[in-house]
N, CA, C and O atoms as CSV, one atom per row, in Angstrom:
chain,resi,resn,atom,element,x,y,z
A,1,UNK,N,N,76.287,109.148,100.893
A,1,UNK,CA,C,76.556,109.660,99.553
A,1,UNK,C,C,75.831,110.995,99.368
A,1,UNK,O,O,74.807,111.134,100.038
A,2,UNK,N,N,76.173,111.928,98.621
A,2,UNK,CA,C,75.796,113.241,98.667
A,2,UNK,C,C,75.090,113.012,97.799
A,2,UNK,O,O,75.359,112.049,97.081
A,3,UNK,N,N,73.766,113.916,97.500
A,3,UNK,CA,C,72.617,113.649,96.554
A,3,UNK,C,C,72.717,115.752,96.552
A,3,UNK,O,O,72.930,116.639,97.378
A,4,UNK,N,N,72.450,115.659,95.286
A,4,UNK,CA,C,71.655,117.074,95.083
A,4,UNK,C,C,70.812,117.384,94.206
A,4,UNK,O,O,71.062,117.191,93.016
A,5,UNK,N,N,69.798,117.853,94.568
A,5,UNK,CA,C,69.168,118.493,93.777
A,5,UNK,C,C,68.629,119.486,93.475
A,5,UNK,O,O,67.771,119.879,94.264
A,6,UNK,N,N,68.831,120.126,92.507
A,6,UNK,CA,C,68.182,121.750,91.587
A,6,UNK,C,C,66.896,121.857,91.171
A,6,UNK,O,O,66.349,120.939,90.560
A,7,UNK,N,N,66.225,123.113,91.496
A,7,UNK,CA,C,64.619,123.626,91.345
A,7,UNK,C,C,64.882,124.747,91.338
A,7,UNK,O,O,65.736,125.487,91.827
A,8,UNK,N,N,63.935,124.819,90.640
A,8,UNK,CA,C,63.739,126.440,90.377
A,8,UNK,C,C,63.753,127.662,89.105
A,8,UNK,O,O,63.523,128.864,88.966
A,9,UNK,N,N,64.278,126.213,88.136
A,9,UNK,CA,C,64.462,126.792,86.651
A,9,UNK,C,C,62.995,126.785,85.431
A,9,UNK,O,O,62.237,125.819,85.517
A,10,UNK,N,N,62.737,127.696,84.541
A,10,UNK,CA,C,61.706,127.809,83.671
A,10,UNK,C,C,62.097,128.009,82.609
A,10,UNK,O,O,63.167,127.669,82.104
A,11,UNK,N,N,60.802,128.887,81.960
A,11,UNK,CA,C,61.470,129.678,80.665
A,11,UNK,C,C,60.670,131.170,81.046
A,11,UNK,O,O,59.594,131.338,81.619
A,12,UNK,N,N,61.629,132.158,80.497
A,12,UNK,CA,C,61.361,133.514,80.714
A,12,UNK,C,C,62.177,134.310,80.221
A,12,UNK,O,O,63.307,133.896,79.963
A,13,UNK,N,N,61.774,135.848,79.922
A,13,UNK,CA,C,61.373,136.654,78.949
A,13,UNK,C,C,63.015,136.938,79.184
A,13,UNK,O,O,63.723,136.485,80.084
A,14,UNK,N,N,63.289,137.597,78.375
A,14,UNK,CA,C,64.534,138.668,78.537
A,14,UNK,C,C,64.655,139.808,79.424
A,14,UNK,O,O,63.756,140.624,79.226
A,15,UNK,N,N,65.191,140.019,80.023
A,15,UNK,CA,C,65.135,140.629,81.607
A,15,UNK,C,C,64.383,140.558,82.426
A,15,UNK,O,O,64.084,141.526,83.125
A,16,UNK,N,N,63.655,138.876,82.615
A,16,UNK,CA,C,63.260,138.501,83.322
A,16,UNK,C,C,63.915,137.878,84.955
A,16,UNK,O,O,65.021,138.375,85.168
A,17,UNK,N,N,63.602,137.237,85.716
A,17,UNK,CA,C,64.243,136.946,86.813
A,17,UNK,C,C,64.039,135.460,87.442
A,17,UNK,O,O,62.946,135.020,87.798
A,18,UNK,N,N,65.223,134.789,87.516
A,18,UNK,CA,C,64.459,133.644,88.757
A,18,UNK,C,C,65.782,133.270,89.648
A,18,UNK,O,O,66.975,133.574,89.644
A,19,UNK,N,N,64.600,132.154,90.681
A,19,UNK,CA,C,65.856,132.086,91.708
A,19,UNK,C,C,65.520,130.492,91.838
A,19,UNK,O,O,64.464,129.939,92.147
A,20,UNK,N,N,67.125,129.814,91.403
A,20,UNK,CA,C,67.305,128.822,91.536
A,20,UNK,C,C,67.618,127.849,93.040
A,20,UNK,O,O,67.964,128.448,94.058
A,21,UNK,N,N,67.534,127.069,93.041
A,21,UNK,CA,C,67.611,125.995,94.723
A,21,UNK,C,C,68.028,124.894,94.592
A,21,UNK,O,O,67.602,123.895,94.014
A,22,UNK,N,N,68.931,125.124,95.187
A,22,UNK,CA,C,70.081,123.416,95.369
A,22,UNK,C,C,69.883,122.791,96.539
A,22,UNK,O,O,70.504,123.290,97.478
A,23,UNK,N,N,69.100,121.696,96.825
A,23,UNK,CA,C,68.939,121.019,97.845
A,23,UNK,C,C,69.840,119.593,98.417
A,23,UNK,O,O,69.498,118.411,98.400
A,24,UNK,N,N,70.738,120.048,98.771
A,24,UNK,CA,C,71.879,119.162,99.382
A,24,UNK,C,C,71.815,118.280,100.573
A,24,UNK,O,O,71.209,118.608,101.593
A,25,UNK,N,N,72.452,117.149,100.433
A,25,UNK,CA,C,72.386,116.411,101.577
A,25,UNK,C,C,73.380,115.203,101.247
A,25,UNK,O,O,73.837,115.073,100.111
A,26,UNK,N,N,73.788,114.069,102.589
A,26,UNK,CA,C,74.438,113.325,102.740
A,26,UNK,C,C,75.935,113.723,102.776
A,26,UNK,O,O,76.879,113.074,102.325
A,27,UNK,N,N,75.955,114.740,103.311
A,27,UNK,CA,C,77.426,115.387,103.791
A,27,UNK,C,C,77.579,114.458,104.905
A,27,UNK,O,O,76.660,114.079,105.630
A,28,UNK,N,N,79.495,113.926,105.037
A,28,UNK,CA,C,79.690,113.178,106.438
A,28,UNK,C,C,80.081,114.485,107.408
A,28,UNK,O,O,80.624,114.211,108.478
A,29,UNK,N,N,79.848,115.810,107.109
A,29,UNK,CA,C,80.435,116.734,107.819
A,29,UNK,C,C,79.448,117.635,108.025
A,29,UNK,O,O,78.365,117.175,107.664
A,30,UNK,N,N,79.371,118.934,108.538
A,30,UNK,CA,C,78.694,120.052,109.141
A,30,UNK,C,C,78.512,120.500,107.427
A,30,UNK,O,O,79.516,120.425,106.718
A,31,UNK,N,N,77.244,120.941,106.848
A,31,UNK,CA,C,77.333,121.422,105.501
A,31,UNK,C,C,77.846,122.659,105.454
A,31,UNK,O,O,78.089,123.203,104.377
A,32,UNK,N,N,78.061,123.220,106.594
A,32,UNK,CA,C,78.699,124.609,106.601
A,32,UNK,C,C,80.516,124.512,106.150
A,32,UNK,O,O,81.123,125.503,105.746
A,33,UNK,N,N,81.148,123.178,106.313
A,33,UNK,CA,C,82.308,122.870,106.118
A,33,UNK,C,C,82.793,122.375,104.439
A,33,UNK,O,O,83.743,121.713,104.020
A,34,UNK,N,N,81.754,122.986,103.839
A,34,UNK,CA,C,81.656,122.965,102.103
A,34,UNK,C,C,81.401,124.184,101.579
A,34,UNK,O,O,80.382,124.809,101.876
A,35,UNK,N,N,82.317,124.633,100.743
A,35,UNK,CA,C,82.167,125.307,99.640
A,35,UNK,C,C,81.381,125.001,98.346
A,35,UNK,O,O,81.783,124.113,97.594
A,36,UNK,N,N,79.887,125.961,97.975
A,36,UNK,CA,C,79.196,124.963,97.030
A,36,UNK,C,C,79.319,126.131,95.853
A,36,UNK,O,O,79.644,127.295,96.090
A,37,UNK,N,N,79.018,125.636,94.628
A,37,UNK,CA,C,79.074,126.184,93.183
A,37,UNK,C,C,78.016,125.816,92.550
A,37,UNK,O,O,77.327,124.810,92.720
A,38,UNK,N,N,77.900,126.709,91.774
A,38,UNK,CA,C,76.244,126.831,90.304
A,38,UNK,C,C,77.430,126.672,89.421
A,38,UNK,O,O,78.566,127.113,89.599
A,39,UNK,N,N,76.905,125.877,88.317
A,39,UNK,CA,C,77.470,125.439,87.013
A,39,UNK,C,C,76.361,125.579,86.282
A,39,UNK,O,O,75.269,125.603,86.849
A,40,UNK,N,N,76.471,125.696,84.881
A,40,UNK,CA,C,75.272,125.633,83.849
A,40,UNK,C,C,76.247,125.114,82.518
A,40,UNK,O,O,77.455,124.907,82.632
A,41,UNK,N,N,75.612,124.978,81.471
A,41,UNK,CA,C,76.083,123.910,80.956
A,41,UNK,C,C,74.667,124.292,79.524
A,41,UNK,O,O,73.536,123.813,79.433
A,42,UNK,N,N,75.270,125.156,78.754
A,42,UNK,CA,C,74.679,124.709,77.311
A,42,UNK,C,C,74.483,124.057,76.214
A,42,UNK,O,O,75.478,123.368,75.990
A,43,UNK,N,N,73.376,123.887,75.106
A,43,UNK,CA,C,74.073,122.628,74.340
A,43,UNK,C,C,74.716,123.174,74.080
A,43,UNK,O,O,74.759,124.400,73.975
A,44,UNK,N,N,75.981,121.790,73.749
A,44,UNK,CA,C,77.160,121.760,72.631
A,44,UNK,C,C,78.192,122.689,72.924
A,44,UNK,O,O,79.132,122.992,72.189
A,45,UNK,N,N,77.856,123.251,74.426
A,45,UNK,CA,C,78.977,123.881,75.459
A,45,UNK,C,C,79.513,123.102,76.736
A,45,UNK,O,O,78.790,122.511,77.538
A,46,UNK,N,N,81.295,123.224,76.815
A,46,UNK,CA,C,81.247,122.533,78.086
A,46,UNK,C,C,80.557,123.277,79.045
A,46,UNK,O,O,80.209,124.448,78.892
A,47,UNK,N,N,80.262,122.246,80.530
A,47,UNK,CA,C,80.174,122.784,81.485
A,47,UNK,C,C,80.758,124.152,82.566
A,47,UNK,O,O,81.343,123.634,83.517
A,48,UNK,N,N,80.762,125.413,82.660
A,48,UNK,CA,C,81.034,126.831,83.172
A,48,UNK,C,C,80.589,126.731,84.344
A,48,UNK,O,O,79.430,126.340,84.483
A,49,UNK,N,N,81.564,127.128,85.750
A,49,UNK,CA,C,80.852,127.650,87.100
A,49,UNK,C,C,80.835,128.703,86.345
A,49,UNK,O,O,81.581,129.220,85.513
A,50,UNK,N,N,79.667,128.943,86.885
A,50,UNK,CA,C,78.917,130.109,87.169
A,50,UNK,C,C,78.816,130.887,88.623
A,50,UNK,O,O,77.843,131.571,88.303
A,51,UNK,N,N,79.014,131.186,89.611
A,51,UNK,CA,C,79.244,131.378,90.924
A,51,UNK,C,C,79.557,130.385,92.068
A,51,UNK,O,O,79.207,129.208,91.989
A,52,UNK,N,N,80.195,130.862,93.088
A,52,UNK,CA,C,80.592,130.291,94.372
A,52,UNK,C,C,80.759,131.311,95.411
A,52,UNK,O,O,80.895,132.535,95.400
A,53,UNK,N,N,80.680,130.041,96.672
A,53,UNK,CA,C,80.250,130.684,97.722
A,53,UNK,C,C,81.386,129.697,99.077
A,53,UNK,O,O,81.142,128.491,99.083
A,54,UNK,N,N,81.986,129.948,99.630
A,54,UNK,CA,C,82.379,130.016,100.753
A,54,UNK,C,C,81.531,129.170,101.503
A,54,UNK,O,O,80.418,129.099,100.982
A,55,UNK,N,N,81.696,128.232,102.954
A,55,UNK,CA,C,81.085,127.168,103.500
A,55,UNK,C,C,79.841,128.267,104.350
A,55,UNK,O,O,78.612,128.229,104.299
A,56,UNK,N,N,80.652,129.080,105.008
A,56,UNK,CA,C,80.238,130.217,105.952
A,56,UNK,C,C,79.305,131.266,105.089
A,56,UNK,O,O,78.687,132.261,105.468
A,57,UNK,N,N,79.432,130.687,103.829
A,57,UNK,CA,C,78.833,132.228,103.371
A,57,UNK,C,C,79.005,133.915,103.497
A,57,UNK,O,O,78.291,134.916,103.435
A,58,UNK,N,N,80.498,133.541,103.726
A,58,UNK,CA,C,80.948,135.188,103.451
A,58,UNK,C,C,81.707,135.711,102.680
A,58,UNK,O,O,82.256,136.785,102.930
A,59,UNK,N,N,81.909,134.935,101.411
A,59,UNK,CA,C,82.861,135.404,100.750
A,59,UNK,C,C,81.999,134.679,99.653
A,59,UNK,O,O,81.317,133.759,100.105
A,60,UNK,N,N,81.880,134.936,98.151
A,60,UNK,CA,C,81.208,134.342,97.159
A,60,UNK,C,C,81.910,135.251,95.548
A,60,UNK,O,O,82.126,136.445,95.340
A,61,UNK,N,N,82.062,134.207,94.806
A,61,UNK,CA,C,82.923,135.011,93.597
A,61,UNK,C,C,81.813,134.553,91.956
A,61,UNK,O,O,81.250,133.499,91.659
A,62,UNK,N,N,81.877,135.631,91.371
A,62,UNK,CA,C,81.032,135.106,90.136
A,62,UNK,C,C,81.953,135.130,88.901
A,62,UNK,O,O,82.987,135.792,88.815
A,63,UNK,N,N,81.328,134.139,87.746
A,63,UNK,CA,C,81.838,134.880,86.478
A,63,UNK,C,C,81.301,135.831,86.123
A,63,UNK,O,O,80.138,136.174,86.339
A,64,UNK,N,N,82.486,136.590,85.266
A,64,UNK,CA,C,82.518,137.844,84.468
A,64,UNK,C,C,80.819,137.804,83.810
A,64,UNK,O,O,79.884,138.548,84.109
A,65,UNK,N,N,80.839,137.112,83.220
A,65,UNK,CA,C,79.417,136.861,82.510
A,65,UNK,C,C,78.457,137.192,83.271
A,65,UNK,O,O,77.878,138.111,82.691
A,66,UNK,N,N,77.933,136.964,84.278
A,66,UNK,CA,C,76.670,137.116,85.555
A,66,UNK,C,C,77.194,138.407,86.569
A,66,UNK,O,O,76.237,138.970,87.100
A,67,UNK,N,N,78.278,138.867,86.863
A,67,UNK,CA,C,78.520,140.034,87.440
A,67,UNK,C,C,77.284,141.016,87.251
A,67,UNK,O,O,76.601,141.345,86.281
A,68,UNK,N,N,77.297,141.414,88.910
A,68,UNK,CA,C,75.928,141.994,88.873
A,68,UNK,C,C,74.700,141.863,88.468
A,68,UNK,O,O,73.878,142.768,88.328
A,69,UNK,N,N,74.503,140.273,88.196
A,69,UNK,CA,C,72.830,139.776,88.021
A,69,UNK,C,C,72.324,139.157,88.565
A,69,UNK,O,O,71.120,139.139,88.823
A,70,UNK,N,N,74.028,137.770,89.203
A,70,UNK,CA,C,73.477,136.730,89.529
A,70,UNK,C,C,74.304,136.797,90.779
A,70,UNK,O,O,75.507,137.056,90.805
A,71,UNK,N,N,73.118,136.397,92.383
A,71,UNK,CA,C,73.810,136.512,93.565
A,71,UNK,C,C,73.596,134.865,94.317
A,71,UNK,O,O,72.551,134.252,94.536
A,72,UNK,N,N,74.848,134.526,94.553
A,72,UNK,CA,C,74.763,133.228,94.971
A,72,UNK,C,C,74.586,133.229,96.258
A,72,UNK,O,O,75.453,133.845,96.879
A,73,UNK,N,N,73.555,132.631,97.021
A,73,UNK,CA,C,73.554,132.418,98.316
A,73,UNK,C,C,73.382,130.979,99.192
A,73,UNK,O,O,72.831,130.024,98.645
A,74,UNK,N,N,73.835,130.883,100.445
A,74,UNK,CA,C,73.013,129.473,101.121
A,74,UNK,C,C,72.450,129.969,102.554
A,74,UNK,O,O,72.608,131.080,103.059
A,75,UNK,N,N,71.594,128.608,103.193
A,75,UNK,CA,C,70.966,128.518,104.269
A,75,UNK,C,C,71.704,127.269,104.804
A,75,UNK,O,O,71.584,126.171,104.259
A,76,UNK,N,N,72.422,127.471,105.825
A,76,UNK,CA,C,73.533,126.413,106.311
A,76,UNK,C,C,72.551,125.136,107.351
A,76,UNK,O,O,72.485,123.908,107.411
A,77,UNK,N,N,72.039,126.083,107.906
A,77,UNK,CA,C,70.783,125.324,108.532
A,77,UNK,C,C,69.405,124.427,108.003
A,77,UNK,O,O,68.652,123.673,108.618
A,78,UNK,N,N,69.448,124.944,106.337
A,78,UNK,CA,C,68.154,124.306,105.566
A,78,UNK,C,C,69.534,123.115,104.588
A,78,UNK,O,O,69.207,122.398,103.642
A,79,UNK,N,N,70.688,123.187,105.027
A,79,UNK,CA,C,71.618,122.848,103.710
A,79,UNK,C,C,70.918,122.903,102.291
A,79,UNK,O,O,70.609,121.995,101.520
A,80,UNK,N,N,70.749,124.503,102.194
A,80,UNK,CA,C,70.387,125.075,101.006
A,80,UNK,C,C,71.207,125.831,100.069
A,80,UNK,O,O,71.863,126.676,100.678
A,81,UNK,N,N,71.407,125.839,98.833
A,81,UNK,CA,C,72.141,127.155,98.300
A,81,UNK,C,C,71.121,127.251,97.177
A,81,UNK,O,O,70.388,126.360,96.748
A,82,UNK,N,N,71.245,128.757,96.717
A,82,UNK,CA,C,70.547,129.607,95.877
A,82,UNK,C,C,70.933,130.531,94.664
A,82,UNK,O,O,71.658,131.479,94.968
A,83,UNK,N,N,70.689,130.455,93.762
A,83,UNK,CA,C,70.816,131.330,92.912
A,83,UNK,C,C,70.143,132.144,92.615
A,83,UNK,O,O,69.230,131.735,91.897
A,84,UNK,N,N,70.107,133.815,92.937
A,84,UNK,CA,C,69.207,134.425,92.446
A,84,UNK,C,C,69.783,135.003,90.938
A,84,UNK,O,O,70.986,135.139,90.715
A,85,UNK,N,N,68.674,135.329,89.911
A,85,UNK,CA,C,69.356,135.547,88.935
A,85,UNK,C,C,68.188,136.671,88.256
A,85,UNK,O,O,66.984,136.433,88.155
A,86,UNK,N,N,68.927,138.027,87.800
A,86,UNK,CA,C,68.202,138.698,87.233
A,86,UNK,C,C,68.790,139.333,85.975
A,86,UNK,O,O,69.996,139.371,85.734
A,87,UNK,N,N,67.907,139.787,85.261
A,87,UNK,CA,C,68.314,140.432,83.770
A,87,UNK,C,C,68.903,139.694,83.439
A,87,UNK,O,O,70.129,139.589,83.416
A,88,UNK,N,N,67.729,138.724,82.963
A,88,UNK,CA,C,68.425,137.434,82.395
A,88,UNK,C,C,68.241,137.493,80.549
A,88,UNK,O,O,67.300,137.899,79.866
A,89,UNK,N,N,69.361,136.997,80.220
A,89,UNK,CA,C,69.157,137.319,78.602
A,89,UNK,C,C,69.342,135.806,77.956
A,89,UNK,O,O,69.481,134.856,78.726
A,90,UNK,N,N,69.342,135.632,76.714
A,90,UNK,CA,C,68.948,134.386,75.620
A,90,UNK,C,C,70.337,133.410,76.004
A,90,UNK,O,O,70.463,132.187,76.059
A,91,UNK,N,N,71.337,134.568,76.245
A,91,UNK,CA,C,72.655,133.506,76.326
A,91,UNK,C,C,72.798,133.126,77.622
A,91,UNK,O,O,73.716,132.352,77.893
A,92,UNK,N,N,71.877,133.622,78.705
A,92,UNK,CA,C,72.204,132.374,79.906
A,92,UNK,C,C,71.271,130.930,79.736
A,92,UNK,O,O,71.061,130.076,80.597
A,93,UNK,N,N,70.985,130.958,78.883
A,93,UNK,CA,C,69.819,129.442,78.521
A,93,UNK,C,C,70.787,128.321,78.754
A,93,UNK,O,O,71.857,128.384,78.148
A,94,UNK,N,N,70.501,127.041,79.753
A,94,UNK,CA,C,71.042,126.591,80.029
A,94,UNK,C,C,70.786,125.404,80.819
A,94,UNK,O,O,69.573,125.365,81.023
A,95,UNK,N,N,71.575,124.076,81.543
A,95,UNK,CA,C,71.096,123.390,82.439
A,95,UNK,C,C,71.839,124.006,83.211
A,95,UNK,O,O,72.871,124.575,82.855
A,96,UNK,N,N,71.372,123.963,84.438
A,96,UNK,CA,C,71.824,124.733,85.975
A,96,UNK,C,C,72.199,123.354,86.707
A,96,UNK,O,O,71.465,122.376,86.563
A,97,UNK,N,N,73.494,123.292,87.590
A,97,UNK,CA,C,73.902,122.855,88.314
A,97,UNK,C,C,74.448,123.085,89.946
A,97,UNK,O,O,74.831,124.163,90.400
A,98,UNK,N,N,74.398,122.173,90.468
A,98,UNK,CA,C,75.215,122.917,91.956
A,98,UNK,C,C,76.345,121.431,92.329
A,98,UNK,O,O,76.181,120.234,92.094
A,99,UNK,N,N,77.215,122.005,92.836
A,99,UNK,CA,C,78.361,120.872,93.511
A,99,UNK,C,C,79.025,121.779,94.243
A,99,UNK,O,O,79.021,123.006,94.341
A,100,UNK,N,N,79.730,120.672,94.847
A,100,UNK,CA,C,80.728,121.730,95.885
A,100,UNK,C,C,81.933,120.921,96.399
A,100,UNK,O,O,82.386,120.087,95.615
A,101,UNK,N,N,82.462,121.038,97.498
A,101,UNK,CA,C,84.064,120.610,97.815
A,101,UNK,C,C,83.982,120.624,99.011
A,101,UNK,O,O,83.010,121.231,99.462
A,102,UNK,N,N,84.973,119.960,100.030
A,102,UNK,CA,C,85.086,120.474,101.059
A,102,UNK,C,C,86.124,121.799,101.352
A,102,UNK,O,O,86.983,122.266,100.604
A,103,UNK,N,N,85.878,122.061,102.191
A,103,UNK,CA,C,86.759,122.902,102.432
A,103,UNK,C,C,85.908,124.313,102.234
A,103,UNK,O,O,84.694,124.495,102.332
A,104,UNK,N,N,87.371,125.596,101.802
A,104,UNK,CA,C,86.031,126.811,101.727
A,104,UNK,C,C,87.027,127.533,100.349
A,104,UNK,O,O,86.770,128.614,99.819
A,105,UNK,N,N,87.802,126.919,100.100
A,105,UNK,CA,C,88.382,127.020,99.030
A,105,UNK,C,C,87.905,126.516,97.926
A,105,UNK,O,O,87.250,125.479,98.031
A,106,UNK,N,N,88.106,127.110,96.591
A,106,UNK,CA,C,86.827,126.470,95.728
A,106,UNK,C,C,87.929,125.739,94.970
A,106,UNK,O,O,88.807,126.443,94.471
A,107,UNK,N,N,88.016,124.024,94.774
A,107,UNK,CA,C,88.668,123.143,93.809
A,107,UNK,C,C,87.906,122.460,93.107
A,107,UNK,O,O,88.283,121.306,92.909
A,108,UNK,N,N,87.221,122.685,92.781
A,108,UNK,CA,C,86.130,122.234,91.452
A,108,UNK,C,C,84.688,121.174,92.520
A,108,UNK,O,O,84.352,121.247,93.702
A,109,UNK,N,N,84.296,120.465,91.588
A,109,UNK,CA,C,83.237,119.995,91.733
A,109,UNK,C,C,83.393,118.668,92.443
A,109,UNK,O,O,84.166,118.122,91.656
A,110,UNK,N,N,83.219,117.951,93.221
A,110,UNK,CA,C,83.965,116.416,94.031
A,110,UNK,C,C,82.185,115.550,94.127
A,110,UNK,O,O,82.319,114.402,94.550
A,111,UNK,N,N,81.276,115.774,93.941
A,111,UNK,CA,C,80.410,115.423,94.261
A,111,UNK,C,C,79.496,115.033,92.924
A,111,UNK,O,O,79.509,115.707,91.894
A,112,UNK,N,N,78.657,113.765,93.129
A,112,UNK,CA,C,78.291,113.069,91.956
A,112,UNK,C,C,77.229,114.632,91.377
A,112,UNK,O,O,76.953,115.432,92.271
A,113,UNK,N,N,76.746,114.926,90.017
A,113,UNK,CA,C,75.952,115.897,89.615
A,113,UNK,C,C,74.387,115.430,89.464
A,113,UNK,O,O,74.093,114.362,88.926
A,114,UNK,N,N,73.334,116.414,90.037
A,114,UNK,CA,C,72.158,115.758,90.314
A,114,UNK,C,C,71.800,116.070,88.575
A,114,UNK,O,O,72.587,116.172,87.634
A,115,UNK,N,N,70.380,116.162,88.606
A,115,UNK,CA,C,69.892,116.481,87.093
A,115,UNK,C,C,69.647,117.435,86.642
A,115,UNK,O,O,69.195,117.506,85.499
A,116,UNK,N,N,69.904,118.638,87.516
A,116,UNK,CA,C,69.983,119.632,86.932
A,116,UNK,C,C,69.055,120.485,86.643
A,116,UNK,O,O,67.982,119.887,86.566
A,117,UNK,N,N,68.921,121.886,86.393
A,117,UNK,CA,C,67.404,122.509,86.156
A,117,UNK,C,C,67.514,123.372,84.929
A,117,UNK,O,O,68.525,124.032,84.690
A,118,UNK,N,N,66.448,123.350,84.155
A,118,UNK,CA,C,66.817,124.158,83.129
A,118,UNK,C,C,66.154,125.658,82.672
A,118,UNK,O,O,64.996,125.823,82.290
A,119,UNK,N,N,66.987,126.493,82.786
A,119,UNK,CA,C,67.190,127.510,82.796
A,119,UNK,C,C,66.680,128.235,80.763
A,119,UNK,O,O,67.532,128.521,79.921
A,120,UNK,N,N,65.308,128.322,80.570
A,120,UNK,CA,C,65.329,128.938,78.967
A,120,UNK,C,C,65.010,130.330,79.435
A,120,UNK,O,O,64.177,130.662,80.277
A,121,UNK,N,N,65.973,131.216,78.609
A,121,UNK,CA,C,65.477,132.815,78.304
A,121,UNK,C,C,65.294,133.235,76.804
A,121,UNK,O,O,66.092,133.564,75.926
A,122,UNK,N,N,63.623,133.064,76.865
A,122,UNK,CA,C,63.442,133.837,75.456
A,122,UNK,C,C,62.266,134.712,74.886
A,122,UNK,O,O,61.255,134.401,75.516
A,123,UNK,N,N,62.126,135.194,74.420
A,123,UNK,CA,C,60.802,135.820,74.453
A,123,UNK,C,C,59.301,135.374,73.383
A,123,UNK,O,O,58.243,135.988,73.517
């Protein structure tokens, strides 16, 4: 069964910076043969991906919203993925998520959701 879990979230200032960590495991396959995604999730908002990334890590797409702040990455070998996130403002406040799919095509989320990290920007 796939387990994940997110670290790496605080609270911090307005154009402040952090970098989130999704620690994955119980893939029946090579973790490189998954496409994984950051979701966040405000109150009393549905759940939003927020970036994705390709199994291989060469191809990765963001929302409009995080363009140019937030760079999604993984370590195929640590079955790690990452969010770095900068110039961060009040409206990315949030719980942070990661899931993913097989394949390298991104079809939403297939994997149970760990607990998540939470993400406050405020000053």
């Amino acid at each position: 069964q796939v387990k994940l879990v997110e670290s790496g979230g605080g609270l911090v200032q307005p154009g402040g910076s952090l970098r989130l960590s999704c620690a994955a495991s119980g893939f029946i396959f090579s973790f490189s043969n998954y496409a994984m995604s950051w979701y966040r999730q405000a109150p009393g908002k549905e759940r939003e991906l927020v970036a994705f990334i390709t199994g291989a890590g060469r191809s990765t797409n963001r929302a409009d919203s995080v363009q140019d702040r937030f760079t999604i990455s993984r370590d195929n070998a640590k079955n790690m993925v990452y969010l770095q996130m900068h110039s961060l403002k009040p409206e990315d406040t949030a719980t942070y998520y990661c899931n993913g799919n097989s394949g390298d095509d991104y079809t939403g989320p297939r994997f149970a959701w760990g607990q998540g990290t939470q993400v406050t920007v405020s000053s």
